[in-house]
Amino acid sequence: MKITDHIKKANGETLFSFEIVPPVKGKSIQELYNNIDPLMEFKPPFIDVTTSREEYIYKEKDGLLDKKLTRTRPGTLGICASLKHKYDVDTVPHVLCGGFTKEETEYLLVDCQYLEIENVMALRGDARKEEKYFAPTKGGHQYATELVKQIQDINQGNYLHDTIKSSDLSTFCIGVAGYPEKHMEAPSLQTDLKRLKQKVDLGADYVVTQMFFDNQKFFAFVEAAREMGIEVPIIPGIKPIAVKRHLQLLPHVFSIDLPEDLINAVEACKDNKEVRQVGVEWAIQQSKELREAGVPVLHYYSMGKSDNVKAIAKELF
Ligand SMILES: Cc1cc2nc3c(=O)[nH]c(=O)nc-3n(C[C@H](O)[C@H](O)[C@H](O)COP(=O)(O)OP(=O)(O)OC[C@H]3O[C@@H](n4cnc5c(N)ncnc54)[C@H](O)[C@@H]3O)c2cc1C
């Protein structure tokens, strides 16, 4: 079922969902199941599965360093199929511009259709680790707008090199990213919102936001998006802080601010067990206020162990 239909069916009730990251190549999927199992009692209608960029690694060979391009966490689509089958839940693969040619993207979408995966998140992807700025892959897309267009073209039967007239065309429901504190490369929040509007005008059906820790930023973002004519559902992404290092890491990687009260509470913790508890309590407060404001879904970035997301979900669902 499409995410937008799940939202309609919920009739104003806030839904619970979360995002997971594929395991490192070679690891069993069992650990992932062990972390997902405790969350299924909260009946998520969908689970997102991230896609990781390819990266260069260096292997020593005959005394020299051999440079190899690899993907350490492949298997997004396989995991989506497994979770769908095991839990009877909709799964949303993240489809990236970076690292994929348009042809590869087309084949991925064809696989999604055979697997009856109806929802995809269309994302540009970040720059590769060794690059300062995102550089489009040869034969791939530069911006998520182009990816949204490719997916919508396929929904119309317009493949890259063929036009297919069929009654079995895909009807992908497309999610895109939004940034309450603006994307790190955007010159202003207003310009970033214009880009978001372009994605929606090209056919994106819903927006999932980057993590934020101050709900006022989310509310202002939604208001500005609505003023700009973005009418699709906007789903807040919530991450519970889990370790002290997040105080530096999250602003650095995601270009977001942390509220003073949260910083002070985390700094006062004597170990990461206490930090995890502070993270849970903060996320519960955030979630309650967001639900009160009528958000369609509360979407959690679980990243590994799910005990904290379970503790939050228990208070809300
Ligand atoms: C909910 C969510 C899930 C994510 N999942 C993943 C994942 O699984 N894997 C992963 O690698 N990354 C993921 N990301 C991170 C995302 O890939 C990065 O934030 C990336 O840098 C931008 O992706 P985007 O789709 O927002 O890009 P875009 O919408 O293409 O925007 C990128 C930048 O370009 C600007 N821009 C857009 N169009 C134009 C234009 N025509 N001209 C000039 N500038 C333009 C925008 O303002 C923005 O600054 C996720 C992010 C979110 C919020």
Short mmCIF file of C-alpha atoms and ligand atoms in Angstrom, two decimals:
data_model
loop_
_atom_site.label_atom_id
_atom_site.label_comp_id
_atom_site.label_asym_id
_atom_site.label_seq_id
_atom_site.Cartn_x
_atom_site.Cartn_y
_atom_site.Cartn_z
CA MET A 1 0.00 0.00 0.00
CA LYS A 2 1.18 3.53 -0.68
CA ILE A 3 2.43 5.70 2.23
CA THR A 4 -0.11 8.35 1.25
CA ASP A 5 -2.90 5.74 1.48
CA HIS A 6 -1.67 4.61 4.91
CA ILE A 7 -1.91 8.25 5.99
CA LYS A 8 -5.40 8.65 4.54
CA LYS A 9 -6.55 5.39 6.13
CA ALA A 10 -5.27 6.50 9.54
CA ASN A 11 -7.86 9.30 9.43
CA GLY A 12 -5.88 11.82 11.46
CA GLU A 13 -4.25 9.31 13.85
CA THR A 14 -0.45 9.68 13.97
CA LEU A 15 1.36 6.58 12.67
CA PHE A 16 4.65 5.07 13.86
CA SER A 17 7.47 4.22 11.47
CA PHE A 18 11.23 3.94 11.45
CA GLU A 19 14.30 3.74 9.27
CA ILE A 20 16.92 1.02 9.40
CA VAL A 21 20.41 0.75 7.96
CA PRO A 22 21.50 -2.49 6.21
CA PRO A 23 24.11 -4.54 8.07
CA VAL A 24 27.76 -4.46 7.06
CA LYS A 25 28.41 -6.82 4.14
CA GLY A 26 28.93 -10.40 5.34
CA LYS A 27 26.95 -10.00 8.59
CA SER A 28 23.77 -11.99 9.06
CA ILE A 29 20.38 -10.32 8.72
CA GLN A 30 19.41 -11.91 12.05
CA GLU A 31 20.76 -9.01 14.10
CA LEU A 32 18.54 -6.68 12.12
CA TYR A 33 15.52 -8.88 12.84
CA ASN A 34 16.46 -8.92 16.53
CA ASN A 35 16.28 -5.12 16.53
CA ILE A 36 13.11 -4.89 14.47
CA ASP A 37 11.15 -7.61 16.34
CA PRO A 38 10.56 -5.48 19.49
CA LEU A 39 9.23 -2.58 17.36
CA MET A 40 6.62 -4.55 15.45
CA GLU A 41 4.11 -4.49 18.34
CA PHE A 42 3.67 -0.76 17.56
CA LYS A 43 2.38 -1.70 14.11
CA PRO A 44 4.52 0.40 11.76
CA PRO A 45 2.75 0.53 8.38
CA PHE A 46 6.13 0.99 6.71
CA ILE A 47 9.86 0.70 7.34
CA ASP A 48 12.50 2.66 5.41
CA VAL A 49 15.77 1.00 4.41
CA THR A 50 18.70 3.29 3.67
CA THR A 51 21.19 2.95 0.82
CA SER A 52 24.85 3.65 1.44
CA ARG A 53 27.15 5.40 -1.02
CA GLU A 54 30.03 3.48 -2.51
CA GLU A 55 33.44 4.40 -1.10
CA TYR A 56 37.10 3.91 -1.86
CA ILE A 57 39.09 1.52 0.33
CA TYR A 58 42.78 0.78 0.16
CA LYS A 59 44.09 -2.82 0.29
CA GLU A 60 47.76 -3.67 0.64
CA LYS A 61 49.03 -5.80 -2.25
CA ASP A 62 52.73 -6.60 -2.84
CA GLY A 63 53.74 -3.70 -0.61
CA LEU A 64 51.56 -1.25 -2.55
CA LEU A 65 48.16 0.17 -1.71
CA ASP A 66 45.49 -0.97 -4.14
CA LYS A 67 42.50 1.42 -4.43
CA LYS A 68 39.11 -0.32 -4.69
CA LEU A 69 35.60 1.04 -4.93
CA THR A 70 33.19 -0.82 -2.66
CA ARG A 71 29.83 -0.61 -0.92
CA THR A 72 30.09 -1.69 2.72
CA ARG A 73 26.35 -1.94 3.34
CA PRO A 74 24.77 -3.25 0.15
CA GLY A 75 21.48 -5.16 0.02
CA THR A 76 18.84 -2.43 0.44
CA LEU A 77 16.36 -4.04 -1.92
CA GLY A 78 17.01 -7.58 -0.62
CA ILE A 79 16.35 -6.35 2.93
CA CYS A 80 13.16 -4.59 1.79
CA ALA A 81 11.95 -7.85 0.24
CA SER A 82 12.88 -9.88 3.35
CA LEU A 83 11.16 -7.50 5.78
CA LYS A 84 8.06 -7.29 3.62
CA HIS A 85 7.86 -11.06 3.50
CA LYS A 86 8.71 -11.69 7.18
CA TYR A 87 6.59 -8.98 8.79
CA ASP A 88 3.94 -8.26 6.14
CA VAL A 89 4.88 -4.58 6.26
CA ASP A 90 5.46 -2.07 3.48
CA THR A 91 9.11 -1.28 2.95
CA VAL A 92 10.61 1.82 1.38
CA PRO A 93 13.99 1.48 -0.31
CA HIS A 94 16.05 4.65 -0.52
CA VAL A 95 17.04 5.23 -4.14
CA LEU A 96 20.09 7.45 -4.67
CA CYS A 97 21.40 9.53 -7.56
CA GLY A 98 25.00 9.16 -6.36
CA GLY A 99 26.66 5.89 -7.31
CA PHE A 100 24.06 4.77 -9.82
CA THR A 101 23.60 5.29 -13.55
CA LYS A 102 20.11 6.04 -14.82
CA GLU A 103 19.99 2.53 -16.31
CA GLU A 104 20.87 0.94 -12.95
CA THR A 105 18.13 3.01 -11.33
CA GLU A 106 15.67 1.84 -13.96
CA TYR A 107 16.53 -1.82 -13.30
CA LEU A 108 16.21 -1.26 -9.55
CA LEU A 109 12.74 0.19 -10.06
CA VAL A 110 11.77 -2.74 -12.28
CA ASP A 111 12.88 -5.08 -9.45
CA CYS A 112 10.77 -3.03 -7.01
CA GLN A 113 7.75 -3.57 -9.23
CA TYR A 114 8.24 -7.36 -9.30
CA LEU A 115 8.64 -7.34 -5.52
CA GLU A 116 5.43 -5.30 -5.17
CA ILE A 117 7.31 -2.48 -3.48
CA GLU A 118 5.13 0.54 -4.18
CA ASN A 119 7.02 3.27 -2.31
CA VAL A 120 10.51 4.68 -2.84
CA MET A 121 12.45 7.56 -1.28
CA ALA A 122 14.17 9.56 -4.03
CA LEU A 123 17.41 11.10 -2.74
CA ARG A 124 20.50 12.64 -4.20
CA GLY A 125 22.89 11.06 -1.68
CA ASP A 126 25.83 12.78 -0.05
CA ALA A 127 29.26 13.36 -1.51
CA ARG A 128 31.55 10.32 -1.31
CA LYS A 129 33.78 10.35 1.79
CA GLU A 130 36.85 11.55 -0.08
CA GLU A 131 34.95 14.25 -2.03
CA LYS A 132 34.26 17.71 -0.66
CA TYR A 133 31.16 18.25 -2.80
CA PHE A 134 28.71 15.89 -4.41
CA ALA A 135 29.76 14.98 -7.95
CA PRO A 136 27.17 13.23 -10.10
CA THR A 137 28.04 9.69 -11.19
CA LYS A 138 28.77 9.38 -14.91
CA GLY A 139 25.44 8.55 -16.53
CA GLY A 140 23.57 9.32 -13.29
CA HIS A 141 21.52 12.21 -11.94
CA GLN A 142 22.77 15.40 -10.32
CA TYR A 143 19.74 16.31 -8.22
CA ALA A 144 16.88 14.42 -6.62
CA THR A 145 14.48 16.38 -8.91
CA GLU A 146 15.86 14.43 -11.89
CA LEU A 147 15.38 11.15 -10.04
CA VAL A 148 11.78 12.04 -9.15
CA LYS A 149 11.20 12.77 -12.83
CA GLN A 150 12.68 9.43 -13.89
CA ILE A 151 10.40 7.57 -11.46
CA GLN A 152 7.34 9.51 -12.64
CA ASP A 153 8.33 8.85 -16.26
CA ILE A 154 8.39 5.13 -15.50
CA ASN A 155 4.96 5.47 -13.88
CA GLN A 156 3.84 6.81 -17.31
CA GLY A 157 5.52 3.93 -19.18
CA ASN A 158 8.37 6.14 -20.39
CA TYR A 159 11.51 4.09 -19.74
CA LEU A 160 14.92 5.42 -20.73
CA HIS A 161 15.07 3.79 -24.11
CA ASP A 162 11.53 2.51 -24.66
CA THR A 163 7.98 3.65 -24.22
CA ILE A 164 5.78 0.85 -22.94
CA LYS A 165 2.03 0.94 -23.45
CA SER A 166 0.58 -1.34 -20.80
CA SER A 167 -2.18 -1.50 -18.26
CA ASP A 168 0.37 -2.81 -15.70
CA LEU A 169 2.36 0.39 -15.32
CA SER A 170 3.99 1.09 -11.96
CA THR A 171 2.38 3.65 -9.68
CA PHE A 172 5.30 4.39 -7.37
CA CYS A 173 4.54 6.66 -4.43
CA ILE A 174 7.59 8.89 -4.06
CA GLY A 175 9.05 10.33 -0.87
CA VAL A 176 11.67 13.09 -0.86
CA ALA A 177 13.87 14.73 1.78
CA GLY A 178 13.13 18.08 3.41
CA TYR A 179 15.35 20.10 5.75
CA PRO A 180 13.78 22.19 8.55
CA GLU A 181 17.19 23.80 9.14
CA LYS A 182 17.98 23.86 5.38
CA HIS A 183 20.26 21.53 3.48
CA MET A 184 23.91 22.23 4.22
CA GLU A 185 24.66 23.30 0.64
CA ALA A 186 21.63 25.52 0.15
CA PRO A 187 22.31 29.26 0.21
CA SER A 188 19.11 29.91 2.20
CA LEU A 189 16.12 28.09 3.65
CA GLN A 190 13.87 29.83 1.12
CA THR A 191 15.97 28.62 -1.82
CA ASP A 192 16.04 25.12 -0.39
CA LEU A 193 12.24 25.22 -0.07
CA LYS A 194 11.96 26.24 -3.73
CA ARG A 195 13.96 23.10 -4.59
CA LEU A 196 11.65 21.06 -2.42
CA LYS A 197 8.66 22.57 -4.24
CA GLN A 198 10.27 21.52 -7.56
CA LYS A 199 10.49 17.93 -6.30
CA VAL A 200 6.82 18.01 -5.33
CA ASP A 201 5.77 19.66 -8.61
CA LEU A 202 7.57 16.88 -10.47
CA GLY A 203 5.55 14.26 -8.62
CA ALA A 204 6.89 13.66 -5.11
CA ASP A 205 3.99 12.46 -2.94
CA TYR A 206 5.33 13.13 0.54
CA VAL A 207 8.30 14.61 2.39
CA VAL A 208 10.34 13.12 5.24
CA THR A 209 12.47 15.59 7.14
CA GLN A 210 16.01 15.54 8.32
CA MET A 211 16.32 15.08 12.08
CA PHE A 212 15.74 18.16 14.24
CA PHE A 213 15.70 18.63 18.01
CA ASP A 214 13.68 21.82 18.28
CA ASN A 215 10.07 21.36 17.21
CA GLN A 216 9.67 25.08 16.55
CA LYS A 217 12.01 24.67 13.58
CA PHE A 218 9.79 21.92 12.18
CA PHE A 219 6.61 23.95 12.69
CA ALA A 220 8.15 27.01 10.98
CA PHE A 221 9.35 24.80 8.11
CA VAL A 222 5.90 23.30 7.56
CA GLU A 223 4.32 26.75 7.65
CA ALA A 224 6.80 28.10 5.09
CA ALA A 225 6.34 25.01 2.89
CA ARG A 226 2.54 25.43 2.97
CA GLU A 227 2.88 29.13 2.11
CA MET A 228 4.96 28.11 -0.88
CA GLY A 229 2.20 25.77 -2.03
CA ILE A 230 3.70 22.46 -0.91
CA GLU A 231 0.60 20.53 0.03
CA VAL A 232 1.82 16.94 0.40
CA PRO A 233 2.22 15.26 3.84
CA ILE A 234 5.36 16.31 5.71
CA ILE A 235 6.66 13.59 8.04
CA PRO A 236 9.04 14.60 10.86
CA GLY A 237 12.20 12.52 11.26
CA ILE A 238 13.27 12.06 14.89
CA LYS A 239 16.52 10.80 16.23
CA PRO A 240 17.10 10.03 19.90
CA ILE A 241 20.56 11.14 20.95
CA ALA A 242 22.44 8.05 22.14
CA VAL A 243 26.06 8.98 22.91
CA LYS A 244 27.86 12.09 24.13
CA ARG A 245 29.79 12.32 20.86
CA HIS A 246 26.51 13.10 19.06
CA LEU A 247 26.82 16.66 20.41
CA GLN A 248 29.63 17.24 17.92
CA LEU A 249 28.85 14.60 15.31
CA LEU A 250 25.23 15.45 14.49
CA PRO A 251 25.75 19.19 13.89
CA HIS A 252 28.85 18.38 11.84
CA VAL A 253 27.33 15.67 9.64
CA PHE A 254 23.75 16.97 9.31
CA SER A 255 24.26 20.71 9.70
CA ILE A 256 21.69 21.06 12.46
CA ASP A 257 21.56 22.93 15.78
CA LEU A 258 20.98 21.38 19.17
CA PRO A 259 18.97 23.26 21.83
CA GLU A 260 20.91 24.49 24.88
CA ASP A 261 18.74 22.52 27.31
CA LEU A 262 19.51 19.29 25.49
CA ILE A 263 23.24 20.06 25.34
CA ASN A 264 23.30 20.83 29.07
CA ALA A 265 21.41 17.64 29.92
CA VAL A 266 23.75 15.50 27.83
CA GLU A 267 26.86 17.19 29.22
CA ALA A 268 25.68 16.51 32.76
CA CYS A 269 25.51 12.74 32.10
CA LYS A 270 28.24 10.63 33.65
CA ASP A 271 28.14 7.91 30.98
CA ASN A 272 26.48 7.01 27.68
CA LYS A 273 23.82 4.95 29.47
CA GLU A 274 22.58 8.18 31.00
CA VAL A 275 22.90 9.98 27.66
CA ARG A 276 20.72 7.32 26.04
CA GLN A 277 18.05 7.97 28.69
CA VAL A 278 18.23 11.74 28.13
CA GLY A 279 17.88 11.08 24.37
CA VAL A 280 14.78 8.96 24.95
CA GLU A 281 13.16 11.54 27.23
CA TRP A 282 13.86 14.38 24.78
CA ALA A 283 12.44 12.38 21.87
CA ILE A 284 9.32 11.51 23.90
CA GLN A 285 8.66 15.19 24.61
CA GLN A 286 9.28 16.11 20.98
CA SER A 287 7.03 13.29 19.76
CA LYS A 288 4.17 14.18 22.10
CA GLU A 289 4.16 17.78 20.94
CA LEU A 290 4.39 16.79 17.29
CA ARG A 291 1.53 14.33 17.65
CA GLU A 292 -0.52 17.00 19.39
CA ALA A 293 0.12 19.21 16.36
CA GLY A 294 -1.32 16.47 14.13
CA VAL A 295 1.72 15.18 12.23
CA PRO A 296 0.75 12.22 10.01
CA VAL A 297 3.63 9.95 11.05
CA LEU A 298 6.40 9.98 13.65
CA HIS A 299 9.39 8.51 11.82
CA TYR A 300 12.40 7.42 13.89
CA TYR A 301 16.01 7.06 12.85
CA SER A 302 16.85 3.87 14.69
CA MET A 303 20.44 3.19 13.54
CA GLY A 304 21.32 -0.14 15.14
CA LYS A 305 19.97 -1.05 18.58
CA SER A 306 16.28 -0.31 18.88
CA ASP A 307 15.79 -0.29 22.68
CA ASN A 308 15.57 3.51 22.70
CA VAL A 309 13.00 3.68 19.87
CA LYS A 310 10.99 1.00 21.69
CA ALA A 311 11.05 3.05 24.91
CA ILE A 312 9.76 6.09 22.99
CA ALA A 313 7.10 4.14 21.07
CA LYS A 314 5.83 2.62 24.35
CA GLU A 315 4.97 6.11 25.59
CA LEU A 316 3.19 7.12 22.42
CA PHE A 317 1.61 4.19 20.58
C1 LIG B 1 14.77 11.36 5.27
C2 LIG B 1 16.16 11.27 4.69
C3 LIG B 1 16.67 10.04 4.29
C4 LIG B 1 17.97 9.94 3.76
N1 LIG B 1 18.45 8.72 3.37
C5 LIG B 1 19.68 8.61 2.82
C6 LIG B 1 20.21 7.36 2.37
O1 LIG B 1 19.56 6.32 2.47
N2 LIG B 1 21.44 7.35 1.82
C7 LIG B 1 22.18 8.49 1.66
O2 LIG B 1 23.31 8.41 1.14
N3 LIG B 1 21.72 9.69 2.07
C8 LIG B 1 20.49 9.77 2.64
N4 LIG B 1 20.02 11.00 3.05
C9 LIG B 1 20.89 12.17 2.93
C10 LIG B 1 20.72 12.90 1.57
O3 LIG B 1 21.13 12.05 0.53
C11 LIG B 1 21.61 14.14 1.64
O4 LIG B 1 21.10 15.06 2.57
C12 LIG B 1 21.94 14.80 0.31
O5 LIG B 1 23.04 15.68 0.53
C13 LIG B 1 20.83 15.60 -0.31
O6 LIG B 1 19.84 14.78 -0.78
P1 LIG B 1 18.46 15.40 -1.37
O7 LIG B 1 17.70 14.26 -1.92
O8 LIG B 1 17.84 16.27 -0.38
O9 LIG B 1 19.06 16.27 -2.58
P2 LIG B 1 18.47 17.40 -3.50
O10 LIG B 1 17.02 17.57 -3.31
O11 LIG B 1 18.98 17.12 -4.87
O12 LIG B 1 19.18 18.70 -2.92
C14 LIG B 1 20.58 18.74 -2.73
C15 LIG B 1 21.06 20.18 -2.68
O13 LIG B 1 20.99 20.73 -3.98
C16 LIG B 1 20.14 21.88 -3.98
N5 LIG B 1 19.43 21.84 -5.28
C17 LIG B 1 18.43 21.00 -5.62
N6 LIG B 1 18.09 21.20 -6.91
C18 LIG B 1 18.92 22.16 -7.39
C19 LIG B 1 19.11 22.81 -8.66
N7 LIG B 1 18.33 22.50 -9.70
N8 LIG B 1 20.08 23.74 -8.77
C20 LIG B 1 20.87 24.08 -7.73
N9 LIG B 1 20.75 23.51 -6.49
C21 LIG B 1 19.77 22.56 -6.34
C22 LIG B 1 19.25 21.76 -2.76
O14 LIG B 1 18.81 23.00 -2.28
C23 LIG B 1 20.22 21.09 -1.80
O15 LIG B 1 21.07 22.04 -1.22
C24 LIG B 1 18.75 11.11 3.62
C25 LIG B 1 18.23 12.36 4.03
C26 LIG B 1 16.96 12.45 4.57
C27 LIG B 1 16.45 13.77 5.02
#
